[in-house]
C-alpha atoms as an extended CHARMM CRD file, in Angstrom:
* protein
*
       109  EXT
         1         1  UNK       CA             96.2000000000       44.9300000000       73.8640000000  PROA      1               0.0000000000
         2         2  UNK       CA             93.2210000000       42.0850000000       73.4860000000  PROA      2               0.0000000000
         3         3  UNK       CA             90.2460000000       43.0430000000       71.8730000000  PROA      3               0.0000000000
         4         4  UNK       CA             88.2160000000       43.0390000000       74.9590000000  PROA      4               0.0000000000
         5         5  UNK       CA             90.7510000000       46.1740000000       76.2410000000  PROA      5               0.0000000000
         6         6  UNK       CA             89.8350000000       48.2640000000       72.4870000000  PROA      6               0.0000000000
         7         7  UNK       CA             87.4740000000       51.2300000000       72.8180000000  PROA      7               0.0000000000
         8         8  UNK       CA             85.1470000000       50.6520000000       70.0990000000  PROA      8               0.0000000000
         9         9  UNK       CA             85.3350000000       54.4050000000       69.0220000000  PROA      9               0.0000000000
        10        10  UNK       CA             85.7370000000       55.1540000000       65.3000000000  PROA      10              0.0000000000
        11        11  UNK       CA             88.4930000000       55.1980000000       63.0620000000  PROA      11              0.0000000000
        12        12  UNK       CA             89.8180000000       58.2630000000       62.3920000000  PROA      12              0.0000000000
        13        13  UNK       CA             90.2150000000       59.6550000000       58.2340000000  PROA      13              0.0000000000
        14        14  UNK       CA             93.8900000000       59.0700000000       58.8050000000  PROA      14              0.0000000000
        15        15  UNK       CA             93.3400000000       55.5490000000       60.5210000000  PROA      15              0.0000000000
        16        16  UNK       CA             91.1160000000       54.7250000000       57.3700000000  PROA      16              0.0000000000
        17        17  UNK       CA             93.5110000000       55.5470000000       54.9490000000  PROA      17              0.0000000000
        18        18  UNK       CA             95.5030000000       53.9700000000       56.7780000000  PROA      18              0.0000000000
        19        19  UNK       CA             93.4470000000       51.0600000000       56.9950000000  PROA      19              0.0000000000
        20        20  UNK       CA             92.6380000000       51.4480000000       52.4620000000  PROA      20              0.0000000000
        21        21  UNK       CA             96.4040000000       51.7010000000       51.9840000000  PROA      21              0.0000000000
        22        22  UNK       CA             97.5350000000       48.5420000000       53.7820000000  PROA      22              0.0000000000
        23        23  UNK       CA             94.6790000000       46.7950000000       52.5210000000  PROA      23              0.0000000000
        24        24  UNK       CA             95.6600000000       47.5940000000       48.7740000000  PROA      24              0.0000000000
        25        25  UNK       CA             99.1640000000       46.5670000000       49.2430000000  PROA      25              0.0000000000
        26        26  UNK       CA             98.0650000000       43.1600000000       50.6080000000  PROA      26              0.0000000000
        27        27  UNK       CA             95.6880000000       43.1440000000       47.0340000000  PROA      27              0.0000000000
        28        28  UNK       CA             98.7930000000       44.2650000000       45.2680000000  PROA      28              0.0000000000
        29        29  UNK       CA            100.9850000000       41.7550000000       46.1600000000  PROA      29              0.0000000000
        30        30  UNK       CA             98.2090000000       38.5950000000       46.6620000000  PROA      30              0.0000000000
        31        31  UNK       CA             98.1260000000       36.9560000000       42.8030000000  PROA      31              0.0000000000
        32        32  UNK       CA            101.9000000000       36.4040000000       42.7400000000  PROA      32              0.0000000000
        33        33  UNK       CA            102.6300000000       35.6580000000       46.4180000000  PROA      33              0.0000000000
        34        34  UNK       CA             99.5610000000       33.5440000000       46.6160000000  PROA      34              0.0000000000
        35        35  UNK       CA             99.4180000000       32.3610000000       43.0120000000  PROA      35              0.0000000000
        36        36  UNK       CA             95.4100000000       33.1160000000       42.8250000000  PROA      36              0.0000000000
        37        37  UNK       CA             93.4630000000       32.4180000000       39.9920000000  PROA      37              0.0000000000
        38        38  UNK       CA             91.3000000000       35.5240000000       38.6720000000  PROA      38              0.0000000000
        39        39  UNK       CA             88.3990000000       34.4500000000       40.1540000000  PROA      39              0.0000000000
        40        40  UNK       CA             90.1720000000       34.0800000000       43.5590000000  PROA      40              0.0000000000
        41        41  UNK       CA             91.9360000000       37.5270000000       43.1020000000  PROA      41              0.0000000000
        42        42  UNK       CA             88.3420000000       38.5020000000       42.1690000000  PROA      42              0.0000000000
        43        43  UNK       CA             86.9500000000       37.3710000000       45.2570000000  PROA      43              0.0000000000
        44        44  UNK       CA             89.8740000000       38.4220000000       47.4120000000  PROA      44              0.0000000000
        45        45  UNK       CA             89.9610000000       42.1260000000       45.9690000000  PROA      45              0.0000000000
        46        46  UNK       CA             85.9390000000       42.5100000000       46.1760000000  PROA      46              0.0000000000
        47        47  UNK       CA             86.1930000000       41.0320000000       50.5240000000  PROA      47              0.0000000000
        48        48  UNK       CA             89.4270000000       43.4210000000       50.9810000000  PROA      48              0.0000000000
        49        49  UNK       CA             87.3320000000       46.1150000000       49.3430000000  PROA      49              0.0000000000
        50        50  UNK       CA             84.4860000000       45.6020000000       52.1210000000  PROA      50              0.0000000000
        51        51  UNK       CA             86.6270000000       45.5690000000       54.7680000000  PROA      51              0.0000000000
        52        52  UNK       CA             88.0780000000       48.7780000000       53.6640000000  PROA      52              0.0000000000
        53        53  UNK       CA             84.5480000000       50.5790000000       53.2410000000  PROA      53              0.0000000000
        54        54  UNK       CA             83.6990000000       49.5930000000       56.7150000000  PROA      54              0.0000000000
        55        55  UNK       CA             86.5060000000       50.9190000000       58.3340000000  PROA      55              0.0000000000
        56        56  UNK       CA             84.1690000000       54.6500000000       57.8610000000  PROA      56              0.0000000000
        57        57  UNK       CA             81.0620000000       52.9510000000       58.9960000000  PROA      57              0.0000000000
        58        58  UNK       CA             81.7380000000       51.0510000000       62.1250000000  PROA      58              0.0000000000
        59        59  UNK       CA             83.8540000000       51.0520000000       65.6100000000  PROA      59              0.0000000000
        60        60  UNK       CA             87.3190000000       49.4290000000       65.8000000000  PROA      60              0.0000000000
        61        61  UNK       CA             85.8600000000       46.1600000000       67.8200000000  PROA      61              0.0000000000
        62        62  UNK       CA             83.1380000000       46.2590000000       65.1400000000  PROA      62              0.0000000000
        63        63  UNK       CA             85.5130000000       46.4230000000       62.4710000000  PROA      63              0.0000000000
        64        64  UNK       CA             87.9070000000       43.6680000000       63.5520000000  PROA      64              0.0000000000
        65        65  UNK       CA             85.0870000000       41.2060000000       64.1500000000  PROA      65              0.0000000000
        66        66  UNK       CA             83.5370000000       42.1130000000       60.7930000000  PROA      66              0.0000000000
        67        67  UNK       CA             86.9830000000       42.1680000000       58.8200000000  PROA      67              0.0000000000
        68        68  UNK       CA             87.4120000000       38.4760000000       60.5710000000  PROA      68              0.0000000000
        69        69  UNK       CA             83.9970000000       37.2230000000       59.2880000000  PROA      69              0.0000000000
        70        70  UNK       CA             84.3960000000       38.7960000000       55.6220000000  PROA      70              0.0000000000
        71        71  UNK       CA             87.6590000000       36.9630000000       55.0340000000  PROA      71              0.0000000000
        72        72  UNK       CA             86.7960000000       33.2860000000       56.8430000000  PROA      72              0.0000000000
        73        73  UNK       CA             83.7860000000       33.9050000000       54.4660000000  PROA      73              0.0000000000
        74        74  UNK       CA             86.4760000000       33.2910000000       51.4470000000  PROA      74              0.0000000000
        75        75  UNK       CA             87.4950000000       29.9650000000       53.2860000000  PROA      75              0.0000000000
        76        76  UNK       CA             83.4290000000       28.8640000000       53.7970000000  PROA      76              0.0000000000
        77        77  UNK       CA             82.7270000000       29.5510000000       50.5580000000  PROA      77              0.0000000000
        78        78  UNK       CA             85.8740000000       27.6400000000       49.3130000000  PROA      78              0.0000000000
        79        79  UNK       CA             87.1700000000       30.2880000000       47.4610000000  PROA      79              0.0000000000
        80        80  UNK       CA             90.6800000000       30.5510000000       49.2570000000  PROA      80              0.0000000000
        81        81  UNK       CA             92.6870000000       27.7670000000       51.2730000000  PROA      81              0.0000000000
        82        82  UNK       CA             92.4880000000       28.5290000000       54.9110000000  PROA      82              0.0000000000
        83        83  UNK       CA             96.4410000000       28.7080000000       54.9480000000  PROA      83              0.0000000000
        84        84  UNK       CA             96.3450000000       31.6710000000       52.4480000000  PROA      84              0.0000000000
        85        85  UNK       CA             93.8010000000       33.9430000000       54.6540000000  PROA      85              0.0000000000
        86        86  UNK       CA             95.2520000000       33.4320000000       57.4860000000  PROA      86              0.0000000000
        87        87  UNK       CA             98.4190000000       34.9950000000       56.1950000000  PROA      87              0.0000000000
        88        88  UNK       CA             96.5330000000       37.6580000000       54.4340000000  PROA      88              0.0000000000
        89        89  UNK       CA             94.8150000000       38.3800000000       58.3480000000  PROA      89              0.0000000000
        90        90  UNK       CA             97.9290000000       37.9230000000       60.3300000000  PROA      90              0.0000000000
        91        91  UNK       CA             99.5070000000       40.3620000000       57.9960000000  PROA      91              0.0000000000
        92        92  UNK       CA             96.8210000000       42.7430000000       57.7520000000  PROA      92              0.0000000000
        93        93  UNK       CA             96.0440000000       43.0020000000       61.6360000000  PROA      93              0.0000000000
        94        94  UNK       CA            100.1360000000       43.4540000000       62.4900000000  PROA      94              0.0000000000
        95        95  UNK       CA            100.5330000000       46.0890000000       59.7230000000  PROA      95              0.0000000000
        96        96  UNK       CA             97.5740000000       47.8270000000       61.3850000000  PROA      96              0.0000000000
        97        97  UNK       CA             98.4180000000       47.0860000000       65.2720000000  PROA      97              0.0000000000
        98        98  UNK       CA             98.7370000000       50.6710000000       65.8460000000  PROA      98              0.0000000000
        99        99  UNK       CA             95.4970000000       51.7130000000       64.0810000000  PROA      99              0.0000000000
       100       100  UNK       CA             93.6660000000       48.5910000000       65.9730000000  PROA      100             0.0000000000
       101       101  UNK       CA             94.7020000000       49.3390000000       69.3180000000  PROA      101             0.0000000000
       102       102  UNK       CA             98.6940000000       48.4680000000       69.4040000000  PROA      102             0.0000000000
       103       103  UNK       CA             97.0650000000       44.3180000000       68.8110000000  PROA      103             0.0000000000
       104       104  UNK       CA             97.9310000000       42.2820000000       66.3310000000  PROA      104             0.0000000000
       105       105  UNK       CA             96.3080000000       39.2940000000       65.2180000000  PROA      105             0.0000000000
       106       106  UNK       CA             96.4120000000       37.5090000000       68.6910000000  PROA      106             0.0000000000
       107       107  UNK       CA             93.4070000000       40.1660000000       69.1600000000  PROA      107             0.0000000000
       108       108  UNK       CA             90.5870000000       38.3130000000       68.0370000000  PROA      108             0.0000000000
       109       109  UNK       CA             91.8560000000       35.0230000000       69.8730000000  PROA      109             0.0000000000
């Protein structure tokens, strides 16, 4: 699917736990895979945390534009290299294809 072909209706409790779970794993396992520095873990774990809180608040589309915005805000902001988020999104969006609409990362292209 392309994001023009998702329904923008709302994520179910499941889909957000879902959604919370995956996103704490990719937390979990960012310091050592990424080698962050506390502040970047910081910054990375306080964005991953906003993404996750929105997932009850807004639409699918919604949520994949704003989860795209939140973490290109970390490479703006020059608080992560741009090679390291767009892991963390390529892996986040194909862990939750089937919650987003069977996309993956391609989705937002």
């Amino acid at each position: 699917a392309r994001y023009v072909d998702v329904e923008n209706t709302p994520f179910t409790p499941n889909e957000q736990a879902q959604i919370a779970e995956q996103l704490e794993q990719i937390k979990g396992s960012a310091q050592t895979r990424y080698a962050l520095s506390d502040a970047q873990m910081r910054a990375l774990a306080a964005k991953l945390d906003e993404i996750a809180v929105a997932s009850g608040h807004v639409g699918r589309k919604d949520w994949m534009i704003l989860a795209a915005g939140v973490m290109l805000d970390l490479i703006v902001t020059d608080y992560l290299p741009r090679e390291t988020v767009h892991t963390i999104v390529v892996t986040a969006f194909q862990a939750l294809a089937h919650v987003l609409g069977g996309g993956g990362p391609h989705l937002l292209a």
